[in-house]
mmCIF file of C-alpha atoms in Angstrom:
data_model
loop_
_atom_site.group_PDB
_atom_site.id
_atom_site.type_symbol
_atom_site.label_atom_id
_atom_site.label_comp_id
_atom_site.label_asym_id
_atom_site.label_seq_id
_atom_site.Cartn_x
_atom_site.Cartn_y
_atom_site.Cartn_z
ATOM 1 C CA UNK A 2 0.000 0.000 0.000
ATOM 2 C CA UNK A 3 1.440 3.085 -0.921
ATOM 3 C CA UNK A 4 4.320 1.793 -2.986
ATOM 4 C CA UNK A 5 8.082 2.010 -2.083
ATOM 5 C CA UNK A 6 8.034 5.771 -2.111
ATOM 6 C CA UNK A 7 4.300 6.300 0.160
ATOM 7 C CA UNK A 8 3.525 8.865 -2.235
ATOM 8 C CA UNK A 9 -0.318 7.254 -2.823
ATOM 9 C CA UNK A 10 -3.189 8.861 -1.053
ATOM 10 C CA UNK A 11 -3.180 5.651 1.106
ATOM 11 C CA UNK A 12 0.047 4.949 3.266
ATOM 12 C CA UNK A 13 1.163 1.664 4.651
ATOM 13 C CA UNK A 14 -0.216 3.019 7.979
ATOM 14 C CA UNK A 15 -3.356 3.835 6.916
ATOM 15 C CA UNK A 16 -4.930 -0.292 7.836
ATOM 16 C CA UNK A 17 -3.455 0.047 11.420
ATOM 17 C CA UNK A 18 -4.179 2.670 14.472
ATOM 18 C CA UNK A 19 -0.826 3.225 15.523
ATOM 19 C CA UNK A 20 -2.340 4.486 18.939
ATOM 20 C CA UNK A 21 -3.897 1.295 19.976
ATOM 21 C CA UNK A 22 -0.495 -0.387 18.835
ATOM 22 C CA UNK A 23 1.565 1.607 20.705
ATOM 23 C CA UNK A 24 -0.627 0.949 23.962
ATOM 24 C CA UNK A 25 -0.970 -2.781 23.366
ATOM 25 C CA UNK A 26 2.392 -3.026 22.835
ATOM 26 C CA UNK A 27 3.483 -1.157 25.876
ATOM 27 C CA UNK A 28 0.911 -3.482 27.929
ATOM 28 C CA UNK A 29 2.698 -6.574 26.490
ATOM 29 C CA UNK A 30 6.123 -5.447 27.171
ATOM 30 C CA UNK A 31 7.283 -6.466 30.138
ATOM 31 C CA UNK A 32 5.353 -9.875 29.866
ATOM 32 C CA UNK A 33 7.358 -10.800 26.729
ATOM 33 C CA UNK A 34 10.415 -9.433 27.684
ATOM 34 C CA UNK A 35 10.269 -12.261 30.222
ATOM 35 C CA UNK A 36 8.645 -15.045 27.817
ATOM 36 C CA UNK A 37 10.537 -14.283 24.618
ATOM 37 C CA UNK A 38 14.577 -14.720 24.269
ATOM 38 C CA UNK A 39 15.789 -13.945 20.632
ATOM 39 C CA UNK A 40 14.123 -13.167 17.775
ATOM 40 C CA UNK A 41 14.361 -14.964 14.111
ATOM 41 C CA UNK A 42 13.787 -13.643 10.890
ATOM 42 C CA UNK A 43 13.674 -15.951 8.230
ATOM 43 C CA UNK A 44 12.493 -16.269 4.360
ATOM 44 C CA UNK A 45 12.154 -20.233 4.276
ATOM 45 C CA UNK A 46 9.024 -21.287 3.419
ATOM 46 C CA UNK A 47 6.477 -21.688 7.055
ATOM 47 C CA UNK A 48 6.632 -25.595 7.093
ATOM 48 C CA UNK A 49 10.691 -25.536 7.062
ATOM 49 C CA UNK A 50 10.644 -23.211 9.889
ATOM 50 C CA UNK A 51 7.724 -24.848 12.080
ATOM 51 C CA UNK A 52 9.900 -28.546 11.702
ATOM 52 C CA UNK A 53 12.906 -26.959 12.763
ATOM 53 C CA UNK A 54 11.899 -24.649 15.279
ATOM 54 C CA UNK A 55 12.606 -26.003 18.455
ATOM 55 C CA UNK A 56 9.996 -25.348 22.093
ATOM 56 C CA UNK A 57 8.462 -21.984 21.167
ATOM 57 C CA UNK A 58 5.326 -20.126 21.183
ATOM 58 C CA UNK A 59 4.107 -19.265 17.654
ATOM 59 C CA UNK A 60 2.009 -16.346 16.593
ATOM 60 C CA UNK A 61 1.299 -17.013 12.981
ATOM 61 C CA UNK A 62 -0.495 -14.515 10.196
ATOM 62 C CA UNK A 63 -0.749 -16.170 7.062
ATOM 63 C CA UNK A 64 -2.360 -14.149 3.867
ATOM 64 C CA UNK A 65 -6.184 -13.862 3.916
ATOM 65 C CA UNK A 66 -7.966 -16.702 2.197
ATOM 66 C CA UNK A 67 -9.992 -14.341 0.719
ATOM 67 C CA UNK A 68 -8.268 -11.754 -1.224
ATOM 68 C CA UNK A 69 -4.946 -12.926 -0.371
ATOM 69 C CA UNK A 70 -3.843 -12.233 -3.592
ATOM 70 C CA UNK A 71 -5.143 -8.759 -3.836
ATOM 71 C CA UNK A 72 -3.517 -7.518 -0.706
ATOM 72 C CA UNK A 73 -0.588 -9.279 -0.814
ATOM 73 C CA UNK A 74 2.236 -8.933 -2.879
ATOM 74 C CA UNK A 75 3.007 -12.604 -1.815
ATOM 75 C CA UNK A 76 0.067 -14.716 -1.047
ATOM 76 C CA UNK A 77 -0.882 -18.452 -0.499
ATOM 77 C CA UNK A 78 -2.635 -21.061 -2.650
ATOM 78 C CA UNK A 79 -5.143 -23.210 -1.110
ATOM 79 C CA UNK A 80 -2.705 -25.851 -0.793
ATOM 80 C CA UNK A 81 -0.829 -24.090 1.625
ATOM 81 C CA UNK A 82 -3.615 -23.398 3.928
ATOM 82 C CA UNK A 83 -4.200 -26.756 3.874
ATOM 83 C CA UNK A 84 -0.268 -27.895 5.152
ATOM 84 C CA UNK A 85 -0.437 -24.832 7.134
ATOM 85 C CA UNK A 86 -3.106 -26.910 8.987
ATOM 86 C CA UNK A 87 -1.950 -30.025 8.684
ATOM 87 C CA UNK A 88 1.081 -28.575 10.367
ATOM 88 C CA UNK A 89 0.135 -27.326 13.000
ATOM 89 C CA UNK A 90 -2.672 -30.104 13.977
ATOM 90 C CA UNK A 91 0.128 -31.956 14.442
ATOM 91 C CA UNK A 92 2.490 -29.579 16.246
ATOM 92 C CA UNK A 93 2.906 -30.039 20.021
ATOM 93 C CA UNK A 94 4.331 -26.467 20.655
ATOM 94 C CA UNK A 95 1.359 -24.020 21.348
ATOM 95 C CA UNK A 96 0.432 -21.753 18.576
ATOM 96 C CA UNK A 97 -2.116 -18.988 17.787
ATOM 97 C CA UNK A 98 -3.261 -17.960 14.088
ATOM 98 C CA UNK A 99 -4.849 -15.023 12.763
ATOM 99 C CA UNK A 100 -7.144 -15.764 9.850
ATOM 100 C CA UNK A 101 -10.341 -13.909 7.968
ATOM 101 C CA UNK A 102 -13.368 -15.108 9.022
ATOM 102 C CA UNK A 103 -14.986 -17.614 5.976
ATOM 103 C CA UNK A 104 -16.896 -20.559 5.039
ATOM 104 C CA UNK A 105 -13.124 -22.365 3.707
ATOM 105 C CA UNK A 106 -10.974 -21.472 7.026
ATOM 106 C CA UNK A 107 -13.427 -23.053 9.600
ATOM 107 C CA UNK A 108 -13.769 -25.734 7.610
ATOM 108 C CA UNK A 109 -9.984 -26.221 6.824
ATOM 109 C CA UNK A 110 -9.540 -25.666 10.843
ATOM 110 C CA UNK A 111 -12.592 -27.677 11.855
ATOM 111 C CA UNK A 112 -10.503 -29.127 14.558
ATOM 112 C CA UNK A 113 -9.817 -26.477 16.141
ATOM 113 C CA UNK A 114 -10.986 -23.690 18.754
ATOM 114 C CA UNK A 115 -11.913 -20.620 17.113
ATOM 115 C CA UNK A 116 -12.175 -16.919 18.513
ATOM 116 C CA UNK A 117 -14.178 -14.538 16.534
ATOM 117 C CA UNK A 118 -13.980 -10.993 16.620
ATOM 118 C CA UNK A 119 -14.679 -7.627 14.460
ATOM 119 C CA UNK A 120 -11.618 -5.862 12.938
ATOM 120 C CA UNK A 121 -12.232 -2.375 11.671
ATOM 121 C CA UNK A 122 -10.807 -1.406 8.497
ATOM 122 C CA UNK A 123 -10.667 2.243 7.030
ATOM 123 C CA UNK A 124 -9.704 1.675 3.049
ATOM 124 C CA UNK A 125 -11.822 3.143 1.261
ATOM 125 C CA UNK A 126 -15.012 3.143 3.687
ATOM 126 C CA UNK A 127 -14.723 2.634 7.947
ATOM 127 C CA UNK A 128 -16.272 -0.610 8.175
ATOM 128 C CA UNK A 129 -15.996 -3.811 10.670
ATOM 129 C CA UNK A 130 -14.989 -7.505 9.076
ATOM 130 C CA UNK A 131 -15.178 -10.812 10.779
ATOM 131 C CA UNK A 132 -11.711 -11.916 11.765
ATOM 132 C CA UNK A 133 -10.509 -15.563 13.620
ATOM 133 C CA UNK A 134 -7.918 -16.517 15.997
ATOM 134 C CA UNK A 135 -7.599 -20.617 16.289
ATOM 135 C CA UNK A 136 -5.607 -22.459 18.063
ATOM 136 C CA UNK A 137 -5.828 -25.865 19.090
ATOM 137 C CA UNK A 138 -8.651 -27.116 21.468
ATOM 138 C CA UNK A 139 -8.273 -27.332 25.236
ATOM 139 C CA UNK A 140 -4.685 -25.284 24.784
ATOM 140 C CA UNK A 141 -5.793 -22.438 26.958
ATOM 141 C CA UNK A 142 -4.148 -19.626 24.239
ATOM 142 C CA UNK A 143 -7.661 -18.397 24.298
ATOM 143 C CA UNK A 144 -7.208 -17.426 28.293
ATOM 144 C CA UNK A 145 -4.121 -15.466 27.551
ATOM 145 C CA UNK A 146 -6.201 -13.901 24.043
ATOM 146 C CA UNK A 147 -9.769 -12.542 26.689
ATOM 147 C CA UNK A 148 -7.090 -10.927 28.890
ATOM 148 C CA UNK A 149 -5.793 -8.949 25.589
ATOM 149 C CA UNK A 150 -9.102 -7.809 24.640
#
């Protein structure tokens, strides 16, 4: 959004509120400072990283299902939401995934626990879309997630 050189009328900013990032991120602070130690950046595809990754917690944001490819300069096939699942059905580290909220994800998830929520979104027109966490069932992520919101 924007392009390389922001000069569009809409920014790369313009889909977040910096101010309720800023405060969520200051309430988070100190309990991640404890929690986290190191952080990775990586380009290998998810499934390399997941089967190598060692006893972590994993926050995980794939593309939108829907309109992936519209708002992403790199997106995922349906295949990959599919290992992405497969993947982490069968992953015993604890995990938490954003997702849009449609038909194809709960279905792909059905095992799962899901957490529904409204997102607002200001391209364009201020309006609210349906957005998911998941994570497995019984995991108590979903604990941690009411005390965020």
């Amino acid at each position: 959004i924007g392009g390389d050189k922001q000069q569009s009328d809409y920014k790369v900013d313009c889909r977040w509120n910096p101010g309720n990032l800023i405060k969520k991120i200051r309430r988070l602070h100190p309990l991640l400072k404890q929690k986290v130690a190191g952080q990775v950046c990586t380009f290998h595809d998810f499934q390399y990283f997941l089967e190598r990754s060692g006893k972590f917690i994993f926050y995980l944001d794939p593309p939108y299902y829907n309109k992936g490819a519209e708002l992403y300069q790199h997106s995922f096939k349906i295949e990959d939401h599919i290992r992405l699942s497969h993947l982490l059905r069968d992953m015993e580290n604890p995990w938490l995934l954003s997702y849009d909220d449609c038909p194809e994800i709960r279905e792909i998830y059905k095992w799962a626990s899901f957490y529904s929520f409204g997102a607002n979104y200001t391209i364009n027109t201020s309006r609210k879309k349906g957005e998911l966490l998941i994570s497995r069932k019984n995991s108590g992520v979903f604990t941690v997630v009411n005390n965020l919101f």
